[in-house]
Coordinates of C-alpha atoms in Angstrom, one line a residue:
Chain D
X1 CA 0.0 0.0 0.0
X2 CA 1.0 3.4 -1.0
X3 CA 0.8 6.3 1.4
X4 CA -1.5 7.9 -1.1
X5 CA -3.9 5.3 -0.3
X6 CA -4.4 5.5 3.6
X7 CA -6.2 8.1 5.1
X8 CA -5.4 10.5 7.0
X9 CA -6.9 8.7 10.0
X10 CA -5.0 5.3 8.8
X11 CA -1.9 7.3 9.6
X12 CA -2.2 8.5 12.9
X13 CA -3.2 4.6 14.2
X14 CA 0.5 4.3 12.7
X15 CA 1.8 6.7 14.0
X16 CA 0.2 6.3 17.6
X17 CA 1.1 2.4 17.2
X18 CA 4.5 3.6 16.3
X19 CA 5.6 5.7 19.0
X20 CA 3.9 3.3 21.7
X21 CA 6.1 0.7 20.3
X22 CA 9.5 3.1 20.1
X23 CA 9.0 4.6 23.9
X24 CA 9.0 0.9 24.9
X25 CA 11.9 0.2 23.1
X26 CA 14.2 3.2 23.9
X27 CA 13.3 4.2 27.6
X28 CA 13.9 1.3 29.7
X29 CA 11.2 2.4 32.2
X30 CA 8.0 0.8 32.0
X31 CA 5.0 3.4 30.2
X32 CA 1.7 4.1 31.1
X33 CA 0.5 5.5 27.5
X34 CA -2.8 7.7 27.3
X35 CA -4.9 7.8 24.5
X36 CA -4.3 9.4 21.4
X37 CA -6.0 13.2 21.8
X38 CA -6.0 15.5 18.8
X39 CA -5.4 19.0 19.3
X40 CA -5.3 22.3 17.9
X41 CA -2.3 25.2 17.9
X42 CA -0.4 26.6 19.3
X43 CA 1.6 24.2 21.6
X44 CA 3.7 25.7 24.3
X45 CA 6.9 24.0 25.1
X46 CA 8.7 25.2 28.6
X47 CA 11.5 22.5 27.3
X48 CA 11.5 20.1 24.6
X49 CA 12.9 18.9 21.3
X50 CA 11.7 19.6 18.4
X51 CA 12.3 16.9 15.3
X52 CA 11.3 17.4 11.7
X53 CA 9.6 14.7 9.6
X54 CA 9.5 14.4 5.5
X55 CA 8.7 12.0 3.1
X56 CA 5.4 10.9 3.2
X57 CA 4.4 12.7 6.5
X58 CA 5.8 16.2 6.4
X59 CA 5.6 17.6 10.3
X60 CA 7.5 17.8 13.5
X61 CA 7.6 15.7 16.5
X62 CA 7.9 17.7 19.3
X63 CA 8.5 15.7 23.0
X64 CA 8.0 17.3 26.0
X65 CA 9.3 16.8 29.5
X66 CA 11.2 18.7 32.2
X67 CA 15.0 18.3 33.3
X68 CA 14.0 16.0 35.9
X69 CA 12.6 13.2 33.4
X70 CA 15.8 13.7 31.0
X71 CA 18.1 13.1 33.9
X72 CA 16.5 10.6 35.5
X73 CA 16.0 8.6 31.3
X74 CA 19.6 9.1 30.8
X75 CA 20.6 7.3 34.1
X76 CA 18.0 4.7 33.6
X77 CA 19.9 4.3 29.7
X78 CA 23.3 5.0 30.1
X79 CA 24.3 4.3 33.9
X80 CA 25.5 7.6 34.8
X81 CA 23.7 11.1 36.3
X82 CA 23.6 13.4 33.5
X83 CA 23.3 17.6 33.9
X84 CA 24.3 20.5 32.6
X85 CA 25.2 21.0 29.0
X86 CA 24.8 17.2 28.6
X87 CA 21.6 17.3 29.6
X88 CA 20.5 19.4 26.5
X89 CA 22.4 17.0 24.3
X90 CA 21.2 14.0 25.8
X91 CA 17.3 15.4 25.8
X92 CA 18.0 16.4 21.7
X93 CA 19.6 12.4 21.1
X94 CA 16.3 11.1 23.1
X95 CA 14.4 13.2 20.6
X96 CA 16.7 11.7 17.7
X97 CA 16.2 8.0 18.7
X98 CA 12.5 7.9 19.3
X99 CA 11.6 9.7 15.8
X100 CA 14.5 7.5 14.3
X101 CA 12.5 4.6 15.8
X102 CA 9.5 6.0 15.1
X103 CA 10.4 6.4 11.3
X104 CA 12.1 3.0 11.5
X105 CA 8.5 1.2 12.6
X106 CA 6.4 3.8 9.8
X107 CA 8.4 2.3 7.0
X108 CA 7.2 -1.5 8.0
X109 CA 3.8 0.1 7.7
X110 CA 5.1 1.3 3.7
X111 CA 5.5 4.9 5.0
X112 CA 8.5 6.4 4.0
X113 CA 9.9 9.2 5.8
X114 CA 13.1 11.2 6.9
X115 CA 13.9 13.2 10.0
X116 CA 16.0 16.2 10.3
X117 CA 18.3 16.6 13.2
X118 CA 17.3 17.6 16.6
X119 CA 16.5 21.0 17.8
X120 CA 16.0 21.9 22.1
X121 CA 13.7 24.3 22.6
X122 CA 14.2 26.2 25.9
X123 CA 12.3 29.1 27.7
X124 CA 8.6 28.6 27.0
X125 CA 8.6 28.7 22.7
X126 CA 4.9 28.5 21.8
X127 CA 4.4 26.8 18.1
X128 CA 1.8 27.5 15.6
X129 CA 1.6 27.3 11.9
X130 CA 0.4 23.6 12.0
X131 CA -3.0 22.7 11.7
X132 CA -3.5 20.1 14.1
X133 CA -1.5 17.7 16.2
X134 CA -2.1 14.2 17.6
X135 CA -1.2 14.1 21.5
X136 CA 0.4 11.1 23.0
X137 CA 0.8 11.5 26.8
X138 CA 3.2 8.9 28.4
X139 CA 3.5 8.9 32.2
X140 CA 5.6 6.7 34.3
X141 CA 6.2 5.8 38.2
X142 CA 6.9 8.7 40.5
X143 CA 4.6 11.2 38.3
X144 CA 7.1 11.7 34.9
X145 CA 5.4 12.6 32.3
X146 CA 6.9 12.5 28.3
X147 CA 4.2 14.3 26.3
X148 CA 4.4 13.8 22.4
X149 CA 3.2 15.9 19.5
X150 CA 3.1 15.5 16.3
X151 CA 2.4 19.1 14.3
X152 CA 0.5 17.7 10.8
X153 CA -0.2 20.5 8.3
X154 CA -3.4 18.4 7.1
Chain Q
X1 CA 43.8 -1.5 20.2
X2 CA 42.5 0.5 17.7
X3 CA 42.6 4.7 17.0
X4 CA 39.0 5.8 16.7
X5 CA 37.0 8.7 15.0
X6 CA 34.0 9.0 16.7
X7 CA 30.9 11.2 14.8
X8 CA 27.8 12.5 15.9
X9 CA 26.2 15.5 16.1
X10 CA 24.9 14.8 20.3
X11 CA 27.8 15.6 22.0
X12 CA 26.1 13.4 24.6
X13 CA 26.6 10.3 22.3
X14 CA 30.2 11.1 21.5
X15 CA 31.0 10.7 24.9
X16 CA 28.9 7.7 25.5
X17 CA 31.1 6.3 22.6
X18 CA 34.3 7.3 23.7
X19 CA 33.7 5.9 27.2
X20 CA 32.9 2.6 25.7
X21 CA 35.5 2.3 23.4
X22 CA 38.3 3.9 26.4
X23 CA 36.7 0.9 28.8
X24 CA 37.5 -2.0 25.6
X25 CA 40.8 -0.6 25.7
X26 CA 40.8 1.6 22.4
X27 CA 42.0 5.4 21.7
X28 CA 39.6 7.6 20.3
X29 CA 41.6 10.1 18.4
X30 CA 39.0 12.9 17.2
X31 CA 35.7 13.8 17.3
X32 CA 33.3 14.9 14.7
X33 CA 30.0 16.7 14.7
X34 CA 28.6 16.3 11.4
X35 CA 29.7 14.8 8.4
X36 CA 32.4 17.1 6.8
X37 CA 34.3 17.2 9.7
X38 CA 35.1 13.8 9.8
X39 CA 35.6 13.6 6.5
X40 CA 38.8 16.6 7.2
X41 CA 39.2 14.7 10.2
X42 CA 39.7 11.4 8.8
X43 CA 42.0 12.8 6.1
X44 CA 44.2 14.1 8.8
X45 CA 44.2 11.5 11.3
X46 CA 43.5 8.0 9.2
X47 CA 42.3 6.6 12.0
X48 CA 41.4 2.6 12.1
X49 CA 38.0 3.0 12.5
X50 CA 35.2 5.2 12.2
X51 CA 31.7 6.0 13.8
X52 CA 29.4 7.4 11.5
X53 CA 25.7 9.2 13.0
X54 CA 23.6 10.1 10.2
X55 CA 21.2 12.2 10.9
X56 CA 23.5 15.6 11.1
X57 CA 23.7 19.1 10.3
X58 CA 26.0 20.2 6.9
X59 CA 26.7 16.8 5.7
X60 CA 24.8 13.8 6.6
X61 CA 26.7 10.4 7.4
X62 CA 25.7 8.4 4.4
X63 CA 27.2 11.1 2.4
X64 CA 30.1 11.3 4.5
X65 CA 30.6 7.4 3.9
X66 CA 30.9 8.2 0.3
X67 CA 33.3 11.1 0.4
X68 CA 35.8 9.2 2.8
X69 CA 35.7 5.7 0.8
X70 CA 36.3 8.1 -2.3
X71 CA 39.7 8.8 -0.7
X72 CA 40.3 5.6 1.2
X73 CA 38.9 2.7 -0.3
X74 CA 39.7 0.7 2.4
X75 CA 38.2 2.9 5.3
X76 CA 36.7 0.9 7.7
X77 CA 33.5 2.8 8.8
X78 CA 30.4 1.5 11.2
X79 CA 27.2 3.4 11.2
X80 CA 25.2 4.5 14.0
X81 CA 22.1 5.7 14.1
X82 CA 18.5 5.6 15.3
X83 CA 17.5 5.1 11.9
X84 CA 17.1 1.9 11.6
X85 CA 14.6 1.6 8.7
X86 CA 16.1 -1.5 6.0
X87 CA 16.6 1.3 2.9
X88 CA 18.5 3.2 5.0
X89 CA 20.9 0.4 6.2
X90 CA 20.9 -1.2 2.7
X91 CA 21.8 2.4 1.6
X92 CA 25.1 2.9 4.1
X93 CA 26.1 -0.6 3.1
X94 CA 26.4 0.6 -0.5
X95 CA 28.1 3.5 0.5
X96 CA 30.9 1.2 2.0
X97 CA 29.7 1.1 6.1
X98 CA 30.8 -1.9 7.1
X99 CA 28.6 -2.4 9.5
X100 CA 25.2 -0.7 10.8
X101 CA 24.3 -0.8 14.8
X102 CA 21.1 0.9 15.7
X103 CA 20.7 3.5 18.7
X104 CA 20.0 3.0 21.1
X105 CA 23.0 0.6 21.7
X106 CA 25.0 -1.0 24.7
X107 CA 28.5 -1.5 25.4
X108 CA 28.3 -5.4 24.1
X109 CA 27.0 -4.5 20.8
X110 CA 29.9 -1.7 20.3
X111 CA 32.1 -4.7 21.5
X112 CA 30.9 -7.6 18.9
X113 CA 30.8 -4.9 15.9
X114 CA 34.3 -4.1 16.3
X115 CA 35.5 -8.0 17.2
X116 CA 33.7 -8.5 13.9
X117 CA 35.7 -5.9 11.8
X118 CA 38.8 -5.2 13.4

């Protein structure tokens, strides 16, 4: 099947599917994940990263957590306490692996798609220019919550 | 032991790299953020091995892969990246990687890739 041929609904089960199954594999905490939500702009972001998609979906992925949750994912992944400068690197490579996986699991589903590198957004950035975003809210033990967006133009 | 390029544009992951290969008992002898610095960097330091992101700012590594096995053929050069999707692999193995290990990784799959190639 050609993306051409799924709607646009078809696509967002994929892409829900395929960031439930990504989290799972790349944060080695266990998930609760909320329903998909659909919602409209603009998105504010106190600190995130921001990743963009093209190919057959053209958008960004935009995950959202605070410094806490970064440090406390890196330690659970890599072993060690991460802060400072590192911390912003780390939270962009988080961003870099889940819409790698995430672009990894579309293309079993014969969507084809590219991402751009990373970009951290700091300091309360509010995003328009999008026309609707699904919501993926993923919370985990000791109240950390990862919230994903990703901005469609259609 | 082996003298290692390491390339990625995370800083983060560069030194996750380096500290693996340091603990297996290898130098890493440069770091590069994107693609056409470790293609200069190679140049200059012809290291034994090389670590290849792709997803990066001013040259991607796929593209880097070409340039360097266009002045070395016999660059040894392992991707990784969190792209894991087959075309992409297939495509890096064209390009001359010689291997392909898919973020995120741990220190044993670092190990076997280079017991593999080295």
């Amino acid at each position: 099947m050609v993306v051409e041929e799924k709607s646009i609904n078809e696509i967002i089960k994929d892409v829900y599917n395929g960031t439930i199954d990504t989290v799972k594999k790349t944060i080695p905490l266990e998930p609760a994940i909320g329903a998909p939500a659909i919602i409209e702009p603009p998105l504010e972001v106190a600190f995130g990263v921001l990743i963009g998609f093209t190919g057959d979906i053209k958008g960004e992925l935009v995950l959202q957590a605070d410094d806490q949750f970064f440090a406390t994912v890196g330690e659970s992944m890599f072993g060690m306490p991460v802060t400072g400068d590192m911390l912003e690197s780390f939270a962009g490579e988080l961003g870099n692996m889940i819409a790698g996986g995430l672009a990894t699991y579309l293309a079993t589903q014969s969507i084809k798609t590219d991402i751009t590198h990373p970009t951290v957004l700091k300091g309360d950035a509010a995003l328009s220019g999008f026309k609707r975003a699904l919501f993926v809210d993923v919370s985990y033990t000791d109240q950390q919550k990862l919230a994903i967006h990703l901005l469609l133009n259609k | 032991m082996a003298r290692i390029l390491v390339t990625d544009d995370a800083a983060f992951m560069r030194m996750q790299l380096k500290n693996i290969f340091q603990s297996l008992g290898h130098e890493v002898v440069g770091e590069a953020e994107n693609g056409q610095v470790a293609v200069d960097l190679y140049n200059e330091l012809k290291p034994e091995l090389v670590t290849m992101d792709i997803t990066m700012p001013e040259m991607n590594g796929v593209e880097a892969v070409r340039k360097i096995k266009e002045n070395d053929p016999n660059a040894t050069i392992v991707m990784c990246s969190a792209m894991g999707q087959q075309q992409m692999v297939l495509e890096a193995i064209q390009a001359g990687a010689k291997d392909f290990i898919v973020k995120p990784f741990d220190q044993e799959r670092i190990k076997q890739a280079i017991e593999k190639i080295l």
